[in-house]
PDB file of C-alpha atoms in Angstrom:
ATOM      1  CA  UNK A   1       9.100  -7.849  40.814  1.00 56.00           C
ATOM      2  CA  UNK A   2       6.891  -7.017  37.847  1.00 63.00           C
ATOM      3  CA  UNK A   3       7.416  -8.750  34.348  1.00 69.00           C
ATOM      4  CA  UNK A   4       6.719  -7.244  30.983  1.00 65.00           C
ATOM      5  CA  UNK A   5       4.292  -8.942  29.017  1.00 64.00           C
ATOM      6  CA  UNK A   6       4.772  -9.934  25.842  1.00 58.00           C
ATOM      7  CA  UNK A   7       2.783 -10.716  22.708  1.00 59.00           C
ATOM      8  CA  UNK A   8       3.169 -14.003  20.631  1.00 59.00           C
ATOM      9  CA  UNK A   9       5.108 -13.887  17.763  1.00 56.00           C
ATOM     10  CA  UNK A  10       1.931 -14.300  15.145  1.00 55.00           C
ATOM     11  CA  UNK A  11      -0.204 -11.247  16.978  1.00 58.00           C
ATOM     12  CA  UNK A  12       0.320  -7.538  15.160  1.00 61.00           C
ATOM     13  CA  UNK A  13      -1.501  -4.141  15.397  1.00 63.00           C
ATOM     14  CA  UNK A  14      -1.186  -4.862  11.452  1.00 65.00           C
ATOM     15  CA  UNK A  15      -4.962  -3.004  10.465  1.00 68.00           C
ATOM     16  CA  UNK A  16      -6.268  -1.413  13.226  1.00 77.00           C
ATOM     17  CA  UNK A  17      -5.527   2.073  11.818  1.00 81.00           C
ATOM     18  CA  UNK A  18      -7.539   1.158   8.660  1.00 80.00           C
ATOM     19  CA  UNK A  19     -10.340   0.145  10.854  1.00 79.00           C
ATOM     20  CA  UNK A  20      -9.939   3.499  13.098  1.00 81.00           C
ATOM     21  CA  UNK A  21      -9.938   5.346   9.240  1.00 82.00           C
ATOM     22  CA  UNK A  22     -12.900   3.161   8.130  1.00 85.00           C
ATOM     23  CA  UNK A  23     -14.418   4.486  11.308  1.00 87.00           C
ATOM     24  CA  UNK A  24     -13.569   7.816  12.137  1.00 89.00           C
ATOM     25  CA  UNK A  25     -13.613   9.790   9.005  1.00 89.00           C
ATOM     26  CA  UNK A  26     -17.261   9.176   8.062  1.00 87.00           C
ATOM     27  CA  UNK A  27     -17.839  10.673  11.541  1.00 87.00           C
ATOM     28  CA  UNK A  28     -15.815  13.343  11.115  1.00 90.00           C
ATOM     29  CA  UNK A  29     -17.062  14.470   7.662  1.00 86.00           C
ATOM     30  CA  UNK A  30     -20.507  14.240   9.615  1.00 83.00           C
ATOM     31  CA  UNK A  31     -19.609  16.737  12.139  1.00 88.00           C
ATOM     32  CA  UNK A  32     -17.895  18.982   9.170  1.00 87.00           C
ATOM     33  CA  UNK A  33     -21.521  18.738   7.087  1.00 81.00           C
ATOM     34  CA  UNK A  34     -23.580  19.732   9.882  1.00 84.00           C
ATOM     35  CA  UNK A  35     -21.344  22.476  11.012  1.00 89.00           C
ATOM     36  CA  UNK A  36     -21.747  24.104   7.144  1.00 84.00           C
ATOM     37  CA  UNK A  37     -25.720  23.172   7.212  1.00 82.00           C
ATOM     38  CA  UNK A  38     -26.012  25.006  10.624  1.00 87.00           C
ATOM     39  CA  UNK A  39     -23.883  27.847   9.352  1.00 90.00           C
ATOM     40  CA  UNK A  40     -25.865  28.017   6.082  1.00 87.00           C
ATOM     41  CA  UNK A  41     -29.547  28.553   7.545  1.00 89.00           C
ATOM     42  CA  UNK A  42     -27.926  30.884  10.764  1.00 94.00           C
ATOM     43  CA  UNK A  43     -27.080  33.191   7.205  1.00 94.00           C
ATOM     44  CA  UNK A  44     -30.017  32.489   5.603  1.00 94.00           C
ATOM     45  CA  UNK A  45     -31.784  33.559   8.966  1.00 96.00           C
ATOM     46  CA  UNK A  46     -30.476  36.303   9.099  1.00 97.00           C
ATOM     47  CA  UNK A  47     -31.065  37.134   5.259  1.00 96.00           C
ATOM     48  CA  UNK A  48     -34.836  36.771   5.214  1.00 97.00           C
ATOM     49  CA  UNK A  49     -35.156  38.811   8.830  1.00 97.00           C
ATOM     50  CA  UNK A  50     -32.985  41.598   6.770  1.00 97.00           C
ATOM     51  CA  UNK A  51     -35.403  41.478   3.771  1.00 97.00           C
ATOM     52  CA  UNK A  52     -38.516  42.180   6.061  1.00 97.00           C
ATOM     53  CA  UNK A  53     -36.789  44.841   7.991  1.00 97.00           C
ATOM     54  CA  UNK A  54     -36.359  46.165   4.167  1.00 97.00           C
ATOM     55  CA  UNK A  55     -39.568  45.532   3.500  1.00 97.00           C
ATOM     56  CA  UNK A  56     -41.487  47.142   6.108  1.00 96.00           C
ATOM     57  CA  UNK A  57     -38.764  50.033   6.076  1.00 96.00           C
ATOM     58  CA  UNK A  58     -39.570  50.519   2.703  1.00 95.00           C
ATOM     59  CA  UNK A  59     -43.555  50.117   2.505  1.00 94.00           C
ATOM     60  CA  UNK A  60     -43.536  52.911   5.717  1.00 93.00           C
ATOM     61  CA  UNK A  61     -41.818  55.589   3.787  1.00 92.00           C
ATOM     62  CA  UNK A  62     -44.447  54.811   0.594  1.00 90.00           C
ATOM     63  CA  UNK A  63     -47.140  57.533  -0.037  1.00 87.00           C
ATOM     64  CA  UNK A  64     -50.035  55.249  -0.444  1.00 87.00           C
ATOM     65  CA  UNK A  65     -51.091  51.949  -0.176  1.00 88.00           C
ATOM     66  CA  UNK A  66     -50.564  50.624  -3.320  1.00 88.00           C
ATOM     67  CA  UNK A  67     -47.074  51.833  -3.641  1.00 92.00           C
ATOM     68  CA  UNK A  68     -46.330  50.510  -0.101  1.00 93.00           C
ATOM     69  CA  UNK A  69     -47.067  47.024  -1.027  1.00 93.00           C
ATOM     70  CA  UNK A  70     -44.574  47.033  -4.345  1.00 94.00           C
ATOM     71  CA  UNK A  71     -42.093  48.955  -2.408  1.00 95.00           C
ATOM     72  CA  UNK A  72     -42.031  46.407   0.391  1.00 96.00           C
ATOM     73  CA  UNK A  73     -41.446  43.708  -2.568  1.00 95.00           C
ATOM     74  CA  UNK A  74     -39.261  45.254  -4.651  1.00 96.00           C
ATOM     75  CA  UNK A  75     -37.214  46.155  -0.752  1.00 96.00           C
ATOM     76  CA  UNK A  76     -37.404  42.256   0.032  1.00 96.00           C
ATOM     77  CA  UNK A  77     -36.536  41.317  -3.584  1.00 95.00           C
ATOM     78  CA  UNK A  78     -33.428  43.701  -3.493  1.00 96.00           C
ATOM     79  CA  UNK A  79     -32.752  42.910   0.114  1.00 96.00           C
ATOM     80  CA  UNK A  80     -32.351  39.279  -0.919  1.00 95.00           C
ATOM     81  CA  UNK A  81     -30.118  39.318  -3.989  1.00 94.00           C
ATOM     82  CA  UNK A  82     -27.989  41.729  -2.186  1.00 95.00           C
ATOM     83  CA  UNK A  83     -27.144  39.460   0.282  1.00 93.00           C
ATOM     84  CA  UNK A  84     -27.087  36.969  -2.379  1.00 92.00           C
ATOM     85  CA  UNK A  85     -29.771  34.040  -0.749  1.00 91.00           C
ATOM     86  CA  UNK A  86     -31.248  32.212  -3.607  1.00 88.00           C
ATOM     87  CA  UNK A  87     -34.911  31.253  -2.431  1.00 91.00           C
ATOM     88  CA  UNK A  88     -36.049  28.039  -4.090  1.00 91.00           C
ATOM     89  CA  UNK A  89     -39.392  30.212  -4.070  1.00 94.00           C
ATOM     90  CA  UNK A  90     -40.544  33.416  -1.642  1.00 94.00           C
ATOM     91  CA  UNK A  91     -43.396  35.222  -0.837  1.00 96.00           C
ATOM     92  CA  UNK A  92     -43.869  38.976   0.998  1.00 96.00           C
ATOM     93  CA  UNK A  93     -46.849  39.747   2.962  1.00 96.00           C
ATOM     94  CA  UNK A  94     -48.012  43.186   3.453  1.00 96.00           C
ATOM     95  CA  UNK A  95     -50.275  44.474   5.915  1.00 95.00           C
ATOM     96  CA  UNK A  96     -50.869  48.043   5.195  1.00 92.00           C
ATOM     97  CA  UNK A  97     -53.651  48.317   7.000  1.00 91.00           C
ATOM     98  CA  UNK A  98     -52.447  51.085   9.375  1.00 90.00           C
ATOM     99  CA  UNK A  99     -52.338  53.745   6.354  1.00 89.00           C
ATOM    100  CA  UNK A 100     -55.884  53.749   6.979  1.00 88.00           C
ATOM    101  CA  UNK A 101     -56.020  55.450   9.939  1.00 88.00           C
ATOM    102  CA  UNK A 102     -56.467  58.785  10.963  1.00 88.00           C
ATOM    103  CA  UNK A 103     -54.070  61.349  11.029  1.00 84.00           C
ATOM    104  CA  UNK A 104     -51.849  61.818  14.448  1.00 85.00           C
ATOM    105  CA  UNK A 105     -53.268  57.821  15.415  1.00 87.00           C
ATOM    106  CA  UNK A 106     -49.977  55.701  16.238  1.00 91.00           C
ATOM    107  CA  UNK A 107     -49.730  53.475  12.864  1.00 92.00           C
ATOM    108  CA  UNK A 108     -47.341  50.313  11.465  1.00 94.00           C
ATOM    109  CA  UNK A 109     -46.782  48.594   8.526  1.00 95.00           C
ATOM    110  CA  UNK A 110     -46.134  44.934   9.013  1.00 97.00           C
ATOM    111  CA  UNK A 111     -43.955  43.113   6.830  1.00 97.00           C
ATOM    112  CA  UNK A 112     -43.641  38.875   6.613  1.00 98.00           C
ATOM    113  CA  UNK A 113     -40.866  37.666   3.852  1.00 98.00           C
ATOM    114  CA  UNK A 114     -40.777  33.968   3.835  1.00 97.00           C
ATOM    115  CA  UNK A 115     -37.729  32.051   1.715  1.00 96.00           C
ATOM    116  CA  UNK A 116     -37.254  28.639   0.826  1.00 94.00           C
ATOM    117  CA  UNK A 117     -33.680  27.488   1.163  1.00 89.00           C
ATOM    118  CA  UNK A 118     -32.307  24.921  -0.592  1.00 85.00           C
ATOM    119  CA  UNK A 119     -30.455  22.150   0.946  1.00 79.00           C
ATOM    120  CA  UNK A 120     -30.550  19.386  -1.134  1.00 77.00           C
ATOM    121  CA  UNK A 121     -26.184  20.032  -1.743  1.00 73.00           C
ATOM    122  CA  UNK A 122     -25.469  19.171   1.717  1.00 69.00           C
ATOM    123  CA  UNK A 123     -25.788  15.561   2.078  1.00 65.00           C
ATOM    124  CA  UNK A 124     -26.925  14.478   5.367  1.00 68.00           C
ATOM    125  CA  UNK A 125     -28.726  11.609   5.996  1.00 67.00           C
ATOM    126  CA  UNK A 126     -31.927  12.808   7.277  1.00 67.00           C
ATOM    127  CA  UNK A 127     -31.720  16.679   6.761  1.00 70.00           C
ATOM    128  CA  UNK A 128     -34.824  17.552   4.403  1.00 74.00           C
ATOM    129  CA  UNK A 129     -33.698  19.014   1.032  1.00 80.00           C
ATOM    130  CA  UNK A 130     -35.495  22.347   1.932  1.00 85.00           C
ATOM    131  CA  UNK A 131     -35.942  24.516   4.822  1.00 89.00           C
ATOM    132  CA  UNK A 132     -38.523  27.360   5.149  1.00 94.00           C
ATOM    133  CA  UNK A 133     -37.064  30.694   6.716  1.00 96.00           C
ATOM    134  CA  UNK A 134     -39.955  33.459   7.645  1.00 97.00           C
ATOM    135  CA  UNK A 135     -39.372  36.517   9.551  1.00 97.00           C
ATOM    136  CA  UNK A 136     -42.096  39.435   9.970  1.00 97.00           C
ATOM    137  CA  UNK A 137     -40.877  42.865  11.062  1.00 97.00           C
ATOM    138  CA  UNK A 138     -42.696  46.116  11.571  1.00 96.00           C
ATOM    139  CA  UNK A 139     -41.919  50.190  10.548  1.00 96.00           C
ATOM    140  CA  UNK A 140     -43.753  52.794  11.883  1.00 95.00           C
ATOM    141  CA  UNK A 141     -45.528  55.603   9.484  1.00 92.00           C
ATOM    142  CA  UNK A 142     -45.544  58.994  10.733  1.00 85.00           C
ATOM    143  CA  UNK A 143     -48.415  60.166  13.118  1.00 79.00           C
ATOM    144  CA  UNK A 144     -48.551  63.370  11.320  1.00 76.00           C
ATOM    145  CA  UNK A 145     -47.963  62.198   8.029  1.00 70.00           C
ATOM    146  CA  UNK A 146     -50.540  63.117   5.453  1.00 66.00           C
ATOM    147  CA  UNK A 147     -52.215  60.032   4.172  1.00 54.00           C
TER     148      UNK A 147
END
């Protein structure tokens, strides 16, 4: 025959959800923070690798050179604030290098758009306040394009 235990009269569970609280939500809000940080640069990932798809797109269908590398910029530039990123500072790389050769040769323009993302709003102890996104794509120019 079993006998039920009891507790003395002075002992409560009086606090223990407080501590459980005290514990458990700073964890929690953790978790929440780095779910929105991961969530933020996957978007921002995705951003940059549009604007250098934009940007090589754009600097392929140029005549010349010089108007391929401010198309690829203004493409990047356009591609950016479209999808609304805010780069704490960017840069777009150009290599136009295949308008140089000949006529029916296989060519490319290569495209790098790098973005620096702010992070500094999500507080997490030990995330840096900035993350660098680059991304580099490639177009290709037309073999028998005149150039």
């Amino acid at each position: 025959m079993s006998r039920l235990r009891l507790r003395p009269l002075g002992r409560s569970d009086r606090g223990s959800e407080a501590l459980e609280a005290a514990i458990g939500v700073p964890a929690f809000l953790l978790f929440i923070a780095l779910i929105i940080a991961g969530g933020r640069l996957a978007i921002a990932d995705q951003a940059v690798q549009a604007a250098a798809a934009e940007a090589a797109r754009s600097a392929s269908i140029s005549r010349t050179q010089g108007q391929a590398h401010g198309s690829a910029v203004s493409g990047a530039t356009s591609s950016l604030a479209n999808q609304k990123l805010q780069c704490t500072s960017k840069s777009v790389s150009v290599d136009t290098g295949g308008f140089a050769a000949p006529v029916g040769t296989p060519a490319s323009v290569t495209a790098t758009v790098t973005c620096v993302v702010n992070l500094s709003d999500v507080a997490i102890p030990g995330l840096p306040g900035t993350r660098t996104i680059t991304a580099t794509m490639s177009s290709p120019l037309d073999t028998y394009r005149e150039r």
